[in-house]
Amino acid sequence: MNFTIDDVNILYEDNHVIVAVKPQNMPSVPDESGDADMHTVLKEYIKQKENKPGDAFLGVVHRLDRPTGGVMMFAKTSKAAERLTGAVKEREVEKKYLAVINGRLKSDRGTLVNWLRKNPSTNVVSVVTSLTEGAKEARLDYEQLETLGAISLVRVVLHTGRGHQIRVQMAAQNCPLFGDVKYGDKLARGSNLALWACELRFTHPVTGDAMIFVCYPPEEKEPWKKFQLKKYLENFYN
């Protein structure tokens, strides 16, 4: 897909970090598809904006799965990259998501803990036992915000950053994400995955300031437009 910098909403930028909204279906970093990716597009943007003669530095601190849209941060210096990467590793970076699931979870609030393993040849992640070779622990907290008919809006706080984590853990509860054909949604074929990284909190790697960024999913599109997103996103600041 031919994404450009015009498709990327930059929320914040200084000499050390850049925070921007990744469009859905845009890779976070270069992959085998050859499609324009977030990292490359932002590097080119920095190079042109700052009139750099050579390659611009841009450190990858975390990633979003290709179908997932929402807020991401990158480091503009090696020092910032080292500190932010360390903060992610130490779970000092808080990432929140909104998801629309099929059905309704048994409890309105809770913690899901699973062991996941990725099959690299199929790019499919499965729930396995803790003793399975290559298994990694996946942990998240959730709050079920609203149910409308056959779908529910869920807020998720990730404590680990496994590939496809929210998708697989919700599918394991028999509540696959809306639009997630890979992990069990048979009804919403052709729809974008209803998963959005809507809040990011971290400590600035140089100034030490608390950084909080919130961005909305595409409110005008299904299934998001069915829910009162403004009410729930305003609560993210609390």
CSV table of N, CA and C in Angstrom, one decimal, residues 132-236:
chain,number,residue,atom,x,y,z
A,132,THR,N,5.6,-25.5,27.0
A,132,THR,CA,5.9,-25.6,25.5
A,132,THR,C,7.1,-24.8,25.1
A,133,GLU,N,7.9,-25.4,24.3
A,133,GLU,CA,9.2,-24.8,23.9
A,133,GLU,C,8.8,-23.5,23.1
A,134,GLY,N,9.5,-22.4,23.4
A,134,GLY,CA,9.2,-21.2,22.7
A,134,GLY,C,8.0,-20.4,23.2
A,135,ALA,N,7.3,-20.9,24.3
A,135,ALA,CA,6.2,-20.2,24.8
A,135,ALA,C,6.6,-19.0,25.6
A,136,LYS,N,5.8,-17.9,25.5
A,136,LYS,CA,6.0,-16.6,26.2
A,136,LYS,C,4.8,-16.2,26.9
A,137,GLU,N,5.0,-15.7,28.1
A,137,GLU,CA,3.8,-15.3,28.9
A,137,GLU,C,3.2,-14.0,28.3
A,138,ALA,N,1.9,-14.0,28.3
A,138,ALA,CA,1.1,-12.8,27.8
A,138,ALA,C,0.1,-12.4,28.9
A,139,ARG,N,0.2,-11.2,29.3
A,139,ARG,CA,-0.7,-10.7,30.4
A,139,ARG,C,-1.3,-9.4,30.0
A,140,LEU,N,-2.6,-9.3,30.2
A,140,LEU,CA,-3.3,-8.0,30.0
A,140,LEU,C,-4.5,-7.8,31.0
A,141,ASP,N,-4.9,-6.6,31.3
A,141,ASP,CA,-6.0,-6.3,32.0
A,141,ASP,C,-7.1,-5.8,31.1
A,142,TYR,N,-8.4,-6.0,31.4
A,142,TYR,CA,-9.4,-5.5,30.5
A,142,TYR,C,-10.6,-5.0,31.3
A,143,GLU,N,-11.3,-4.1,30.7
A,143,GLU,CA,-12.6,-3.6,31.2
A,143,GLU,C,-13.6,-3.6,30.1
A,144,GLN,N,-14.7,-4.3,30.3
A,144,GLN,CA,-15.8,-4.3,29.3
A,144,GLN,C,-16.6,-3.1,29.5
A,145,LEU,N,-16.7,-2.2,28.5
A,145,LEU,CA,-17.3,-0.9,28.7
A,145,LEU,C,-18.7,-0.9,28.3
A,146,GLU,N,-19.1,-1.6,27.2
A,146,GLU,CA,-20.5,-1.5,26.7
A,146,GLU,C,-20.7,-2.7,25.8
A,147,THR,N,-21.9,-3.2,25.8
A,147,THR,CA,-22.3,-4.3,24.9
A,147,THR,C,-23.5,-3.8,24.1
A,148,LEU,N,-23.5,-3.9,22.8
A,148,LEU,CA,-24.6,-3.6,21.9
A,148,LEU,C,-24.9,-4.8,21.0
A,149,GLY,N,-25.9,-5.5,21.3
A,149,GLY,CA,-26.3,-6.6,20.5
A,149,GLY,C,-25.2,-7.7,20.6
A,150,ALA,N,-24.6,-8.0,19.5
A,150,ALA,CA,-23.7,-9.2,19.5
A,150,ALA,C,-22.2,-8.7,19.6
A,151,ILE,N,-22.0,-7.4,19.9
A,151,ILE,CA,-20.6,-7.0,20.0
A,151,ILE,C,-20.4,-6.2,21.3
A,152,SER,N,-19.2,-6.1,21.8
A,152,SER,CA,-18.8,-5.4,23.0
A,152,SER,C,-17.6,-4.5,22.8
A,153,LEU,N,-17.6,-3.4,23.5
A,153,LEU,CA,-16.4,-2.5,23.5
A,153,LEU,C,-15.6,-2.8,24.7
A,154,VAL,N,-14.3,-3.0,24.5
A,154,VAL,CA,-13.4,-3.4,25.6
A,154,VAL,C,-12.2,-2.5,25.7
A,155,ARG,N,-11.8,-2.1,26.9
A,155,ARG,CA,-10.6,-1.3,27.1
A,155,ARG,C,-9.5,-2.3,27.6
A,156,VAL,N,-8.3,-2.3,27.0
A,156,VAL,CA,-7.3,-3.2,27.3
A,156,VAL,C,-6.0,-2.5,27.8
A,157,VAL,N,-5.4,-2.9,28.8
A,157,VAL,CA,-4.1,-2.4,29.3
A,157,VAL,C,-3.1,-3.6,29.1
A,158,LEU,N,-2.1,-3.4,28.2
A,158,LEU,CA,-1.1,-4.5,28.0
A,158,LEU,C,0.0,-4.4,29.1
A,159,HIS,N,0.4,-5.6,29.6
A,159,HIS,CA,1.5,-5.7,30.5
A,159,HIS,C,2.7,-6.4,29.8
A,160,THR,N,2.4,-7.0,28.7
A,160,THR,CA,3.4,-7.6,27.8
A,160,THR,C,3.1,-7.3,26.4
A,161,GLY,N,4.1,-7.4,25.6
A,161,GLY,CA,3.9,-6.9,24.2
A,161,GLY,C,4.1,-8.0,23.2
A,162,ARG,N,3.4,-9.1,23.3
A,162,ARG,CA,3.5,-10.2,22.4
A,162,ARG,C,2.8,-9.9,21.1
A,163,GLY,N,3.3,-10.5,20.0
A,163,GLY,CA,2.6,-10.3,18.7
A,163,GLY,C,1.2,-10.9,18.7
A,164,HIS,N,0.2,-10.2,18.2
A,164,HIS,CA,-1.2,-10.6,18.1
A,164,HIS,C,-1.8,-10.9,19.5
A,165,GLN,N,-1.2,-10.4,20.5
A,165,GLN,CA,-1.5,-10.8,21.9
A,165,GLN,C,-3.0,-10.6,22.2
A,166,ILE,N,-3.5,-9.3,22.0
A,166,ILE,CA,-4.9,-9.1,22.3
A,166,ILE,C,-5.8,-9.9,21.5
A,167,ARG,N,-5.5,-10.1,20.2
A,167,ARG,CA,-6.4,-10.9,19.3
A,167,ARG,C,-6.5,-12.3,19.8
A,168,VAL,N,-5.3,-12.9,20.1
A,168,VAL,CA,-5.3,-14.3,20.5
A,168,VAL,C,-5.9,-14.5,21.9
A,169,GLN,N,-5.6,-13.6,22.8
A,169,GLN,CA,-6.2,-13.8,24.2
A,169,GLN,C,-7.7,-13.6,24.2
A,170,MET,N,-8.2,-12.7,23.4
A,170,MET,CA,-9.7,-12.6,23.3
A,170,MET,C,-10.3,-13.7,22.6
A,171,ALA,N,-9.7,-14.2,21.5
A,171,ALA,CA,-10.2,-15.4,20.8
A,171,ALA,C,-10.2,-16.6,21.7
A,172,ALA,N,-9.3,-16.7,22.6
A,172,ALA,CA,-9.2,-17.8,23.6
A,172,ALA,C,-10.4,-17.8,24.6
A,173,GLN,N,-11.0,-16.6,24.7
A,173,GLN,CA,-12.2,-16.4,25.5
A,173,GLN,C,-13.5,-16.6,24.7
A,174,ASN,N,-13.3,-17.1,23.5
A,174,ASN,CA,-14.5,-17.3,22.6
A,174,ASN,C,-15.1,-15.9,22.2
A,175,CYS,N,-14.2,-14.9,22.2
A,175,CYS,CA,-14.7,-13.5,21.9
A,175,CYS,C,-13.7,-12.9,20.9
A,176,PRO,N,-13.6,-13.4,19.7
A,176,PRO,CA,-12.6,-12.9,18.7
A,176,PRO,C,-12.9,-11.4,18.4
A,177,LEU,N,-11.9,-10.7,18.0
A,177,LEU,CA,-12.1,-9.3,17.7
A,177,LEU,C,-12.9,-9.1,16.4
A,178,PHE,N,-13.7,-8.1,16.3
A,178,PHE,CA,-14.5,-7.8,15.1
A,178,PHE,C,-13.5,-7.6,14.0
A,179,GLY,N,-13.8,-8.2,12.9
A,179,GLY,CA,-12.9,-8.1,11.7
A,179,GLY,C,-11.7,-9.0,11.7
A,180,ASP,N,-11.5,-9.8,12.7
A,180,ASP,CA,-10.3,-10.7,12.8
A,180,ASP,C,-10.6,-12.1,12.3
A,181,VAL,N,-10.6,-12.2,10.9
A,181,VAL,CA,-10.8,-13.5,10.3
A,181,VAL,C,-9.8,-14.5,10.7
A,182,LYS,N,-8.6,-14.1,10.9
A,182,LYS,CA,-7.5,-15.0,11.2
A,182,LYS,C,-7.7,-15.8,12.5
A,183,TYR,N,-8.4,-15.1,13.5
A,183,TYR,CA,-8.5,-15.7,14.8
A,183,TYR,C,-10.0,-15.9,15.2
A,184,GLY,N,-10.9,-16.1,14.2
A,184,GLY,CA,-12.2,-16.6,14.5
A,184,GLY,C,-13.4,-15.8,14.1
A,185,ASP,N,-13.3,-14.5,13.7
A,185,ASP,CA,-14.5,-13.8,13.3
A,185,ASP,C,-14.9,-14.2,11.9
A,186,LYS,N,-16.1,-14.8,11.9
A,186,LYS,CA,-16.6,-15.3,10.6
A,186,LYS,C,-17.7,-14.4,10.0
A,187,LEU,N,-18.0,-13.3,10.7
A,187,LEU,CA,-19.1,-12.4,10.3
A,187,LEU,C,-18.7,-11.1,9.6
A,188,ALA,N,-17.5,-10.6,10.0
A,188,ALA,CA,-17.2,-9.3,9.6
A,188,ALA,C,-16.1,-9.3,8.5
A,189,ARG,N,-16.1,-10.2,7.6
A,189,ARG,CA,-15.1,-10.3,6.5
A,189,ARG,C,-15.1,-9.0,5.7
A,190,GLY,N,-13.9,-8.5,5.4
A,190,GLY,CA,-13.7,-7.3,4.7
A,190,GLY,C,-13.7,-6.1,5.5
A,191,SER,N,-13.9,-6.2,6.8
A,191,SER,CA,-13.8,-5.0,7.7
A,191,SER,C,-12.4,-4.9,8.3
A,192,ASN,N,-12.0,-3.7,8.6
A,192,ASN,CA,-10.7,-3.5,9.3
A,192,ASN,C,-10.8,-4.2,10.7
A,193,LEU,N,-9.7,-4.6,11.2
A,193,LEU,CA,-9.6,-5.1,12.6
A,193,LEU,C,-10.0,-4.0,13.6
A,194,ALA,N,-10.9,-4.4,14.5
A,194,ALA,CA,-11.4,-3.4,15.4
A,194,ALA,C,-10.5,-3.4,16.7
A,195,LEU,N,-9.2,-2.9,16.5
A,195,LEU,CA,-8.3,-2.8,17.5
A,195,LEU,C,-7.5,-1.5,17.3
A,196,TRP,N,-7.4,-0.7,18.4
A,196,TRP,CA,-6.8,0.6,18.2
A,196,TRP,C,-6.0,1.0,19.5
A,197,ALA,N,-4.7,1.4,19.2
A,197,ALA,CA,-3.8,1.8,20.3
A,197,ALA,C,-4.2,3.2,20.6
A,198,CYS,N,-5.0,3.5,21.6
A,198,CYS,CA,-5.5,4.8,21.8
A,198,CYS,C,-4.9,5.6,22.9
A,199,GLU,N,-4.0,5.0,23.7
A,199,GLU,CA,-3.3,5.8,24.7
A,199,GLU,C,-1.9,5.3,24.9
A,200,LEU,N,-1.0,6.2,25.1
A,200,LEU,CA,0.4,5.9,25.4
A,200,LEU,C,0.9,6.9,26.4
A,201,ARG,N,1.5,6.3,27.5
A,201,ARG,CA,2.1,7.1,28.6
A,201,ARG,C,3.5,6.7,28.8
A,202,PHE,N,4.4,7.6,28.9
A,202,PHE,CA,5.8,7.3,29.2
A,202,PHE,C,6.5,8.6,29.7
A,203,THR,N,7.7,8.3,30.3
A,203,THR,CA,8.5,9.4,30.8
A,203,THR,C,9.4,9.9,29.7
A,204,HIS,N,9.5,11.2,29.5
A,204,HIS,CA,10.4,11.7,28.5
A,204,HIS,C,11.8,11.3,28.8
A,205,PRO,N,12.6,10.7,27.8
A,205,PRO,CA,13.9,10.2,28.1
A,205,PRO,C,14.9,11.2,28.5
A,206,VAL,N,14.7,12.5,28.3
A,206,VAL,CA,15.7,13.5,28.6
A,206,VAL,C,15.2,14.5,29.6
A,207,THR,N,14.0,15.0,29.5
A,207,THR,CA,13.4,16.0,30.4
A,207,THR,C,12.8,15.4,31.7
A,208,GLY,N,12.4,14.1,31.6
A,208,GLY,CA,11.7,13.5,32.7
A,208,GLY,C,10.3,13.8,32.8
A,209,ASP,N,9.7,14.6,31.9
A,209,ASP,CA,8.3,15.0,31.9
A,209,ASP,C,7.4,13.7,31.7
A,210,ALA,N,6.2,13.8,32.3
A,210,ALA,CA,5.2,12.7,32.0
A,210,ALA,C,4.6,13.1,30.7
A,211,MET,N,4.6,12.1,29.8
A,211,MET,CA,4.0,12.3,28.4
A,211,MET,C,2.8,11.4,28.3
A,212,ILE,N,1.7,12.0,27.9
A,212,ILE,CA,0.4,11.3,27.8
A,212,ILE,C,-0.2,11.7,26.4
A,213,PHE,N,-0.5,10.7,25.6
A,213,PHE,CA,-1.1,10.9,24.3
A,213,PHE,C,-2.3,10.0,24.1
A,214,VAL,N,-3.4,10.6,23.7
A,214,VAL,CA,-4.6,9.8,23.4
A,214,VAL,C,-5.1,10.1,22.0
A,215,CYS,N,-5.5,9.1,21.3
A,215,CYS,CA,-6.0,9.3,19.9
A,215,CYS,C,-7.2,8.4,19.7
A,216,TYR,N,-8.2,8.9,18.9
A,216,TYR,CA,-9.4,8.2,18.7
A,216,TYR,C,-9.3,7.2,17.5
A,217,PRO,N,-10.0,6.1,17.6
A,217,PRO,CA,-10.2,5.2,16.4
A,217,PRO,C,-11.1,5.9,15.4
A,218,PRO,N,-11.2,5.4,14.2
A,218,PRO,CA,-12.0,6.0,13.2
A,218,PRO,C,-13.5,6.0,13.6
A,219,GLU,N,-13.9,7.1,14.2
A,219,GLU,CA,-15.3,7.2,14.8
A,219,GLU,C,-16.4,7.0,13.8
A,220,GLU,N,-16.1,7.4,12.6
A,220,GLU,CA,-17.2,7.3,11.6
A,220,GLU,C,-17.4,6.0,11.0
A,221,LYS,N,-16.5,5.0,11.3
A,221,LYS,CA,-16.6,3.7,10.7
A,221,LYS,C,-17.1,2.6,11.6
A,222,GLU,N,-17.6,1.6,11.0
A,222,GLU,CA,-18.1,0.4,11.7
A,222,GLU,C,-16.8,-0.3,12.3
A,223,PRO,N,-16.9,-0.9,13.5
A,223,PRO,CA,-18.1,-0.9,14.4
A,223,PRO,C,-18.0,0.3,15.4
A,224,TRP,N,-16.9,1.1,15.3
A,224,TRP,CA,-16.6,2.2,16.3
A,224,TRP,C,-17.8,3.1,16.4
A,225,LYS,N,-18.5,3.5,15.3
A,225,LYS,CA,-19.5,4.5,15.4
A,225,LYS,C,-20.7,4.1,16.2
A,226,LYS,N,-20.8,2.8,16.6
A,226,LYS,CA,-21.9,2.4,17.4
A,226,LYS,C,-21.8,2.8,18.9
A,227,PHE,N,-20.5,3.1,19.3
A,227,PHE,CA,-20.2,3.3,20.7
A,227,PHE,C,-20.0,4.8,21.0
A,228,GLN,N,-20.1,5.1,22.3
A,228,GLN,CA,-19.8,6.5,22.8
A,228,GLN,C,-18.4,6.7,23.1
A,229,LEU,N,-17.5,6.7,22.1
A,229,LEU,CA,-16.1,6.7,22.3
A,229,LEU,C,-15.6,7.9,23.1
A,230,LYS,N,-16.2,9.1,22.9
A,230,LYS,CA,-15.7,10.2,23.6
A,230,LYS,C,-15.7,10.1,25.1
A,231,LYS,N,-16.8,9.5,25.6
A,231,LYS,CA,-17.0,9.3,27.0
A,231,LYS,C,-15.9,8.4,27.6
A,232,TYR,N,-15.6,7.3,26.9
A,232,TYR,CA,-14.6,6.4,27.4
A,232,TYR,C,-13.2,6.9,27.2
A,233,LEU,N,-12.9,7.6,26.2
A,233,LEU,CA,-11.6,8.1,26.0
A,233,LEU,C,-11.2,9.2,27.0
A,234,GLU,N,-12.2,10.0,27.3
A,234,GLU,CA,-12.0,11.0,28.3
A,234,GLU,C,-11.6,10.4,29.7
A,235,ASN,N,-12.2,9.3,29.9
A,235,ASN,CA,-11.8,8.6,31.2
A,235,ASN,C,-10.4,8.1,31.2
A,236,PHE,N,-9.7,8.0,30.1
A,236,PHE,CA,-8.4,7.5,30.0
A,236,PHE,C,-7.4,8.5,30.7
